[in-house]
Amino acid sequence: MPTFIVLLGPPGVGKGTQAKILSKKTGLAHISSGDLFRENLKNQTELGKLAQTYMTKGELVPDDVTVAMVKDRLTRPECKMGAILDGFPRTPAQAQALETMLQDFNGQVDSVPFIAAGEDVLLERLTSRWTCRAEGHVFNAKTNPPQVTGKCDFDGSELYQRDDDKEETVKNRIKVYFNQTSPLISYYQNHGKLVEINGAQSIDRVTQDLMAALNK
Ligand code: AP5
Ligand code: MG
């Protein structure tokens, strides 16, 4: 049976950083809804242009288009063993849609690590984040700098600062997270799937705690 892991947590807590590490360690595919939208935007698809109107304000893209995009990705061969979902689901309606689509793959959400940290940590991390153009690898000017300034350690592509990492937009993303996404904490707790992880620790310590939670 395939394995599906949902990484839940506020903007900037380290979902993308940890999902990339876990994907390498476990061989499961990494699906980031935010990366998929940014890829569409780079290619100037209709979906990308639509998503941009929400992303620049720090609002959520409507559920129907988001669900369709993730479903399309889940049907690809690289997801046969399962996937680590990063940034999806983000609303109760998306969580329900996910349950339904995983039934088609004879799967279910197996574990939901909820990575938590205070708002000051999130703001600090996002305003000093640098993201790679090619594959969305993330670095941090203060906590996790690249070996060569402005270049990705993994693929050498250019590093840029995301449009939605401006302080005002970050504050709105955090507000949207509390209003629309945080109800998923109790949703997955009630399903017995939630494991809380302290996201304020170093990257390595968070990975250790995640691996311990997944091996249980
Ligand atoms: P998305 O791209 O998913 O952004 P997000 O959830 O706001 O999360 P981030 O990517 O900003 O943070 P992260 O948790 O991945 O942290 P990271 O590892 O980069 O979504 C963007 C937008 O797309 C949304 O606002 C919405 O418009 C739309 N969207 C996406 N999904 C959607 C959905 N399902 N429904 C509707 N709309 C959707 O780390 C952050 C920084 O901290 C980095 O610099 C990193 O190097 C550093 N860092 C990480 N961990 C540590 C650590 N332990 N110690 C020190 N530094 C660390
Ligand atoms: Mg991310």
mmCIF file of C-alpha atoms and ligand atoms in Angstrom:
data_model
loop_
_atom_site.group_PDB
_atom_site.id
_atom_site.type_symbol
_atom_site.label_atom_id
_atom_site.label_comp_id
_atom_site.label_asym_id
_atom_site.label_seq_id
_atom_site.Cartn_x
_atom_site.Cartn_y
_atom_site.Cartn_z
ATOM 1 C CA MET A 1 0.000 0.000 0.000
ATOM 2 C CA PRO A 2 1.352 3.486 -0.789
ATOM 3 C CA THR A 3 2.271 5.847 2.055
ATOM 4 C CA PHE A 4 0.982 9.413 2.239
ATOM 5 C CA ILE A 5 2.360 11.932 4.715
ATOM 6 C CA VAL A 6 0.868 15.403 5.179
ATOM 7 C CA LEU A 7 3.254 18.064 6.515
ATOM 8 C CA LEU A 8 1.125 20.598 8.338
ATOM 9 C CA GLY A 9 2.379 23.896 9.715
ATOM 10 C CA PRO A 10 2.411 27.666 9.314
ATOM 11 C CA PRO A 11 4.241 29.595 6.567
ATOM 12 C CA GLY A 12 8.015 29.518 7.018
ATOM 13 C CA VAL A 13 8.127 26.781 9.646
ATOM 14 C CA GLY A 14 10.250 24.548 7.386
ATOM 15 C CA LYS A 15 7.753 22.302 5.533
ATOM 16 C CA GLY A 16 9.590 22.585 2.205
ATOM 17 C CA THR A 17 13.036 22.169 3.780
ATOM 18 C CA GLN A 18 11.974 19.033 5.643
ATOM 19 C CA ALA A 19 9.886 17.597 2.792
ATOM 20 C CA LYS A 20 12.933 17.647 0.493
ATOM 21 C CA ILE A 21 15.075 15.880 3.138
ATOM 22 C CA LEU A 22 12.367 13.304 3.939
ATOM 23 C CA SER A 23 11.758 12.635 0.256
ATOM 24 C CA LYS A 24 15.455 11.730 -0.187
ATOM 25 C CA LYS A 25 15.463 9.564 2.937
ATOM 26 C CA THR A 26 12.233 7.689 2.216
ATOM 27 C CA GLY A 27 12.077 7.659 -1.597
ATOM 28 C CA LEU A 28 8.552 9.098 -1.472
ATOM 29 C CA ALA A 29 7.668 11.847 -3.956
ATOM 30 C CA HIS A 30 7.553 15.448 -2.699
ATOM 31 C CA ILE A 31 4.441 17.364 -3.711
ATOM 32 C CA SER A 32 4.375 21.059 -2.808
ATOM 33 C CA SER A 33 1.233 22.878 -3.926
ATOM 34 C CA GLY A 34 3.074 26.213 -3.632
ATOM 35 C CA ASP A 35 5.929 24.949 -5.877
ATOM 36 C CA LEU A 36 3.364 23.655 -8.415
ATOM 37 C CA PHE A 37 1.690 27.082 -8.555
ATOM 38 C CA ARG A 38 5.088 28.814 -8.931
ATOM 39 C CA GLU A 39 6.037 26.390 -11.730
ATOM 40 C CA ASN A 40 2.774 27.243 -13.518
ATOM 41 C CA LEU A 41 3.472 30.922 -13.054
ATOM 42 C CA LYS A 42 6.989 30.572 -14.498
ATOM 43 C CA ASN A 43 5.462 28.844 -17.555
ATOM 44 C CA GLN A 44 2.709 31.506 -17.741
ATOM 45 C CA THR A 45 -0.107 28.929 -17.834
ATOM 46 C CA GLU A 46 -3.706 30.054 -17.189
ATOM 47 C CA LEU A 47 -3.554 28.288 -13.818
ATOM 48 C CA GLY A 48 -0.338 30.147 -12.958
ATOM 49 C CA LYS A 49 -1.841 33.523 -13.864
ATOM 50 C CA LEU A 50 -4.966 32.797 -11.815
ATOM 51 C CA ALA A 51 -2.941 31.574 -8.812
ATOM 52 C CA GLN A 52 -0.736 34.669 -8.899
ATOM 53 C CA THR A 53 -3.684 36.963 -8.178
ATOM 54 C CA TYR A 54 -4.169 35.169 -4.838
ATOM 55 C CA MET A 55 -0.533 34.412 -3.990
ATOM 56 C CA THR A 56 0.700 38.008 -4.217
ATOM 57 C CA LYS A 57 -1.906 38.964 -1.599
ATOM 58 C CA GLY A 58 -1.096 35.961 0.590
ATOM 59 C CA GLU A 59 -4.617 34.556 0.101
ATOM 60 C CA LEU A 60 -5.457 30.928 -0.688
ATOM 61 C CA VAL A 61 -6.098 29.845 -4.277
ATOM 62 C CA PRO A 62 -9.683 28.461 -4.581
ATOM 63 C CA ASP A 63 -10.134 24.837 -3.477
ATOM 64 C CA ASP A 64 -11.422 23.453 -6.808
ATOM 65 C CA VAL A 65 -8.380 24.455 -8.884
ATOM 66 C CA THR A 66 -5.958 23.491 -6.106
ATOM 67 C CA VAL A 67 -7.511 20.045 -5.663
ATOM 68 C CA ALA A 68 -7.503 19.376 -9.427
ATOM 69 C CA MET A 69 -3.818 20.344 -9.690
ATOM 70 C CA VAL A 70 -2.732 18.075 -6.811
ATOM 71 C CA LYS A 71 -4.873 15.199 -8.087
ATOM 72 C CA ASP A 72 -3.189 15.435 -11.479
ATOM 73 C CA ARG A 73 0.245 15.242 -9.828
ATOM 74 C CA LEU A 74 -0.728 12.274 -7.624
ATOM 75 C CA THR A 75 -1.606 10.187 -10.683
ATOM 76 C CA ARG A 76 2.000 10.347 -11.982
ATOM 77 C CA PRO A 77 4.180 7.211 -11.790
ATOM 78 C CA GLU A 78 6.637 8.780 -9.318
ATOM 79 C CA CYS A 79 3.829 8.795 -6.719
ATOM 80 C CA LYS A 80 3.200 5.049 -6.965
ATOM 81 C CA MET A 81 4.897 4.414 -3.597
ATOM 82 C CA GLY A 82 3.164 7.436 -2.064
ATOM 83 C CA ALA A 83 4.052 11.048 -1.382
ATOM 84 C CA ILE A 84 4.949 13.712 1.124
ATOM 85 C CA LEU A 85 2.399 16.506 0.780
ATOM 86 C CA ASP A 86 3.731 19.965 1.650
ATOM 87 C CA GLY A 87 1.220 22.819 1.853
ATOM 88 C CA PHE A 88 -1.763 20.660 0.904
ATOM 89 C CA PRO A 89 -4.414 20.234 2.252
ATOM 90 C CA ARG A 90 -4.883 23.750 3.614
ATOM 91 C CA THR A 91 -8.656 23.833 4.239
ATOM 92 C CA PRO A 92 -11.127 21.266 5.603
ATOM 93 C CA ALA A 93 -12.636 20.964 2.092
ATOM 94 C CA GLN A 94 -9.196 20.106 0.659
ATOM 95 C CA ALA A 95 -8.671 17.524 3.429
ATOM 96 C CA GLN A 96 -11.946 15.845 2.505
ATOM 97 C CA ALA A 97 -11.096 15.929 -1.204
ATOM 98 C CA LEU A 98 -7.743 14.310 -0.387
ATOM 99 C CA GLU A 99 -9.422 11.423 1.483
ATOM 100 C CA THR A 100 -11.610 10.776 -1.548
ATOM 101 C CA MET A 101 -8.791 10.902 -4.092
ATOM 102 C CA LEU A 102 -6.499 8.634 -2.032
ATOM 103 C CA GLN A 103 -9.194 5.954 -2.000
ATOM 104 C CA ASP A 104 -8.609 5.703 -5.764
ATOM 105 C CA PHE A 105 -4.986 4.748 -5.033
ATOM 106 C CA ASN A 106 -5.969 2.298 -2.258
ATOM 107 C CA GLY A 107 -4.300 4.662 0.156
ATOM 108 C CA GLN A 108 -5.021 7.009 3.021
ATOM 109 C CA VAL A 109 -3.314 9.773 4.962
ATOM 110 C CA ASP A 110 -0.951 7.756 7.162
ATOM 111 C CA SER A 111 0.640 10.435 9.314
ATOM 112 C CA VAL A 112 0.352 14.193 9.812
ATOM 113 C CA PRO A 113 3.419 15.752 11.425
ATOM 114 C CA PHE A 114 2.385 19.222 12.571
ATOM 115 C CA ILE A 115 5.517 21.406 12.649
ATOM 116 C CA ALA A 116 4.992 24.330 14.999
ATOM 117 C CA ALA A 117 6.907 27.535 15.839
ATOM 118 C CA GLY A 118 6.078 31.025 17.133
ATOM 119 C CA GLU A 119 5.238 33.921 14.832
ATOM 120 C CA ASP A 120 8.541 35.742 15.529
ATOM 121 C CA VAL A 121 10.488 32.694 14.261
ATOM 122 C CA LEU A 122 8.328 32.495 11.106
ATOM 123 C CA LEU A 123 8.737 36.181 10.259
ATOM 124 C CA GLU A 124 12.489 36.048 10.800
ATOM 125 C CA ARG A 125 12.877 32.949 8.605
ATOM 126 C CA LEU A 126 10.705 34.172 5.729
ATOM 127 C CA THR A 127 12.180 37.634 5.434
ATOM 128 C CA SER A 128 15.705 36.142 5.083
ATOM 129 C CA ARG A 129 14.768 33.192 2.831
ATOM 130 C CA TRP A 130 16.297 32.693 -0.636
ATOM 131 C CA THR A 131 14.631 30.217 -3.024
ATOM 132 C CA CYS A 132 16.110 28.545 -6.118
ATOM 133 C CA ARG A 133 14.482 29.185 -9.507
ATOM 134 C CA ALA A 134 14.917 25.661 -10.844
ATOM 135 C CA GLU A 135 13.534 23.360 -8.158
ATOM 136 C CA GLY A 136 12.493 25.458 -5.175
ATOM 137 C CA HIS A 137 15.406 24.491 -2.886
ATOM 138 C CA VAL A 138 15.433 26.929 0.021
ATOM 139 C CA PHE A 139 18.247 28.682 1.852
ATOM 140 C CA ASN A 140 18.401 31.302 4.543
ATOM 141 C CA ALA A 141 20.789 34.234 4.716
ATOM 142 C CA LYS A 142 21.004 33.832 8.501
ATOM 143 C CA THR A 143 20.350 30.200 9.400
ATOM 144 C CA ASN A 144 21.171 28.171 6.280
ATOM 145 C CA PRO A 145 23.261 30.165 3.760
ATOM 146 C CA PRO A 146 24.225 28.723 0.355
ATOM 147 C CA GLN A 147 27.912 27.940 -0.248
ATOM 148 C CA VAL A 148 28.092 30.607 -2.976
ATOM 149 C CA THR A 149 25.976 33.748 -2.471
ATOM 150 C CA GLY A 150 23.041 33.868 -4.888
ATOM 151 C CA LYS A 151 23.523 30.306 -6.250
ATOM 152 C CA CYS A 152 21.734 27.047 -5.361
ATOM 153 C CA ASP A 153 24.046 24.397 -3.800
ATOM 154 C CA PHE A 154 22.103 21.606 -5.516
ATOM 155 C CA ASP A 155 21.639 22.772 -9.109
ATOM 156 C CA GLY A 156 23.597 26.039 -9.405
ATOM 157 C CA SER A 157 20.489 27.999 -10.429
ATOM 158 C CA GLU A 158 19.821 31.588 -9.373
ATOM 159 C CA LEU A 159 18.409 32.285 -5.892
ATOM 160 C CA TYR A 160 15.609 34.848 -5.553
ATOM 161 C CA GLN A 161 13.371 36.283 -2.831
ATOM 162 C CA ARG A 162 9.738 35.257 -3.198
ATOM 163 C CA ASP A 163 7.264 38.040 -3.942
ATOM 164 C CA ASP A 164 5.068 36.928 -1.043
ATOM 165 C CA ASP A 165 7.940 37.088 1.481
ATOM 166 C CA LYS A 166 7.484 40.856 1.999
ATOM 167 C CA GLU A 167 6.669 41.523 5.645
ATOM 168 C CA GLU A 168 3.074 42.728 5.024
ATOM 169 C CA THR A 169 2.248 39.711 2.847
ATOM 170 C CA VAL A 170 3.879 37.323 5.321
ATOM 171 C CA LYS A 171 1.677 38.754 8.088
ATOM 172 C CA ASN A 172 -1.422 38.147 5.972
ATOM 173 C CA ARG A 173 -0.289 34.572 5.119
ATOM 174 C CA ILE A 174 0.054 33.858 8.842
ATOM 175 C CA LYS A 175 -3.444 35.305 9.465
ATOM 176 C CA VAL A 176 -4.900 33.197 6.624
ATOM 177 C CA TYR A 177 -3.158 30.139 8.089
ATOM 178 C CA PHE A 178 -4.790 30.700 11.497
ATOM 179 C CA ASN A 179 -8.243 31.327 10.002
ATOM 180 C CA GLN A 180 -8.387 28.692 7.278
ATOM 181 C CA THR A 181 -5.714 26.034 7.837
ATOM 182 C CA SER A 182 -5.376 25.659 11.614
ATOM 183 C CA PRO A 183 -8.789 23.855 11.894
ATOM 184 C CA LEU A 184 -6.940 20.917 10.261
ATOM 185 C CA ILE A 185 -4.959 20.445 13.487
ATOM 186 C CA SER A 186 -8.027 19.223 15.366
ATOM 187 C CA TYR A 187 -9.361 17.459 12.238
ATOM 188 C CA TYR A 188 -6.264 15.215 12.048
ATOM 189 C CA GLN A 189 -6.029 14.960 15.835
ATOM 190 C CA ASN A 190 -9.556 13.534 15.854
ATOM 191 C CA HIS A 191 -8.479 11.045 13.184
ATOM 192 C CA GLY A 192 -5.521 9.967 15.394
ATOM 193 C CA LYS A 193 -3.001 11.043 12.737
ATOM 194 C CA LEU A 194 -1.428 14.181 14.249
ATOM 195 C CA VAL A 195 2.112 14.241 15.711
ATOM 196 C CA GLU A 196 3.377 17.593 16.981
ATOM 197 C CA ILE A 197 6.983 18.485 16.153
ATOM 198 C CA ASN A 198 8.925 21.442 17.592
ATOM 199 C CA GLY A 199 9.858 23.451 14.495
ATOM 200 C CA ALA A 200 11.903 26.051 16.398
ATOM 201 C CA GLN A 201 14.861 23.631 16.652
ATOM 202 C CA SER A 202 17.731 23.317 14.159
ATOM 203 C CA ILE A 203 16.999 21.759 10.740
ATOM 204 C CA ASP A 204 18.790 18.523 11.781
ATOM 205 C CA ARG A 205 16.880 18.189 15.053
ATOM 206 C CA VAL A 206 13.545 18.699 13.296
ATOM 207 C CA THR A 207 14.493 15.988 10.769
ATOM 208 C CA GLN A 208 15.411 13.599 13.616
ATOM 209 C CA ASP A 209 12.061 14.187 15.337
ATOM 210 C CA LEU A 210 10.189 13.730 12.051
ATOM 211 C CA MET A 211 11.977 10.457 11.247
ATOM 212 C CA ALA A 212 11.270 9.180 14.769
ATOM 213 C CA ALA A 213 7.587 10.066 14.371
ATOM 214 C CA LEU A 214 7.340 8.385 10.953
ATOM 215 C CA ASN A 215 9.090 5.205 12.120
ATOM 216 C CA LYS A 216 6.562 4.662 14.909
HETATM 217 P P1 AP5 B 1 3.587 27.807 -0.041
HETATM 218 O O1 AP5 B 1 4.648 27.911 -1.034
HETATM 219 O O2 AP5 B 1 3.134 26.496 0.411
HETATM 220 O O3 AP5 B 1 4.010 28.698 1.205
HETATM 221 P P2 AP5 B 1 3.734 28.488 2.792
HETATM 222 O O4 AP5 B 1 2.865 27.452 3.273
HETATM 223 O O5 AP5 B 1 3.352 29.861 3.209
HETATM 224 O O6 AP5 B 1 5.058 27.981 3.320
HETATM 225 P P3 AP5 B 1 6.452 28.404 2.913
HETATM 226 O O7 AP5 B 1 6.850 27.744 1.656
HETATM 227 O O8 AP5 B 1 6.545 29.907 2.927
HETATM 228 O O9 AP5 B 1 7.306 27.906 4.163
HETATM 229 P P4 AP5 B 1 7.856 26.456 4.492
HETATM 230 O O10 AP5 B 1 7.129 25.936 5.670
HETATM 231 O O11 AP5 B 1 7.919 25.601 3.280
HETATM 232 O O12 AP5 B 1 9.313 26.854 4.989
HETATM 233 P P5 AP5 B 1 10.751 26.665 4.270
HETATM 234 O O13 AP5 B 1 11.181 25.246 4.346
HETATM 235 O O14 AP5 B 1 10.790 27.348 2.972
HETATM 236 O O15 AP5 B 1 2.308 28.604 -0.572
HETATM 237 C C1 AP5 B 1 2.436 29.863 -1.181
HETATM 238 C C2 AP5 B 1 1.081 30.355 -1.654
HETATM 239 O O16 AP5 B 1 0.544 29.452 -2.643
HETATM 240 C C3 AP5 B 1 -0.017 30.440 -0.584
HETATM 241 O O17 AP5 B 1 0.042 31.658 0.132
HETATM 242 C C4 AP5 B 1 -1.282 30.324 -1.447
HETATM 243 O O18 AP5 B 1 -1.550 31.528 -2.111
HETATM 244 C C5 AP5 B 1 -0.861 29.301 -2.501
HETATM 245 N N1 AP5 B 1 -1.147 27.915 -2.067
HETATM 246 C C6 AP5 B 1 -0.232 26.927 -1.848
HETATM 247 N N2 AP5 B 1 -0.842 25.799 -1.472
HETATM 248 C C7 AP5 B 1 -2.172 26.052 -1.439
HETATM 249 C C8 AP5 B 1 -3.319 25.293 -1.103
HETATM 250 N N3 AP5 B 1 -3.216 24.016 -0.709
HETATM 251 N N4 AP5 B 1 -4.535 25.883 -1.195
HETATM 252 C C9 AP5 B 1 -4.657 27.163 -1.603
HETATM 253 N N5 AP5 B 1 -3.614 27.955 -1.918
HETATM 254 C C10 AP5 B 1 -2.376 27.411 -1.834
HETATM 255 O O19 AP5 B 1 11.678 27.471 5.334
HETATM 256 C C11 AP5 B 1 11.556 28.863 5.490
HETATM 257 C C12 AP5 B 1 12.939 29.475 5.739
HETATM 258 O O20 AP5 B 1 13.447 29.036 6.998
HETATM 259 C C13 AP5 B 1 14.026 29.065 4.718
HETATM 260 O O21 AP5 B 1 14.867 30.159 4.545
HETATM 261 C C14 AP5 B 1 14.768 27.908 5.405
HETATM 262 O O22 AP5 B 1 16.121 27.819 4.977
HETATM 263 C C15 AP5 B 1 14.669 28.303 6.868
HETATM 264 N N6 AP5 B 1 14.541 27.164 7.790
HETATM 265 C C16 AP5 B 1 13.762 26.056 7.618
HETATM 266 N N7 AP5 B 1 13.828 25.266 8.703
HETATM 267 C C17 AP5 B 1 14.662 25.889 9.584
HETATM 268 C C18 AP5 B 1 15.126 25.544 10.902
HETATM 269 N N8 AP5 B 1 14.725 24.421 11.537
HETATM 270 N N9 AP5 B 1 15.984 26.398 11.524
HETATM 271 C C19 AP5 B 1 16.387 27.560 10.895
HETATM 272 N N10 AP5 B 1 15.973 27.922 9.645
HETATM 273 C C20 AP5 B 1 15.122 27.094 9.008
HETATM 274 MG MG MG B 2 7.407 25.842 1.226
#
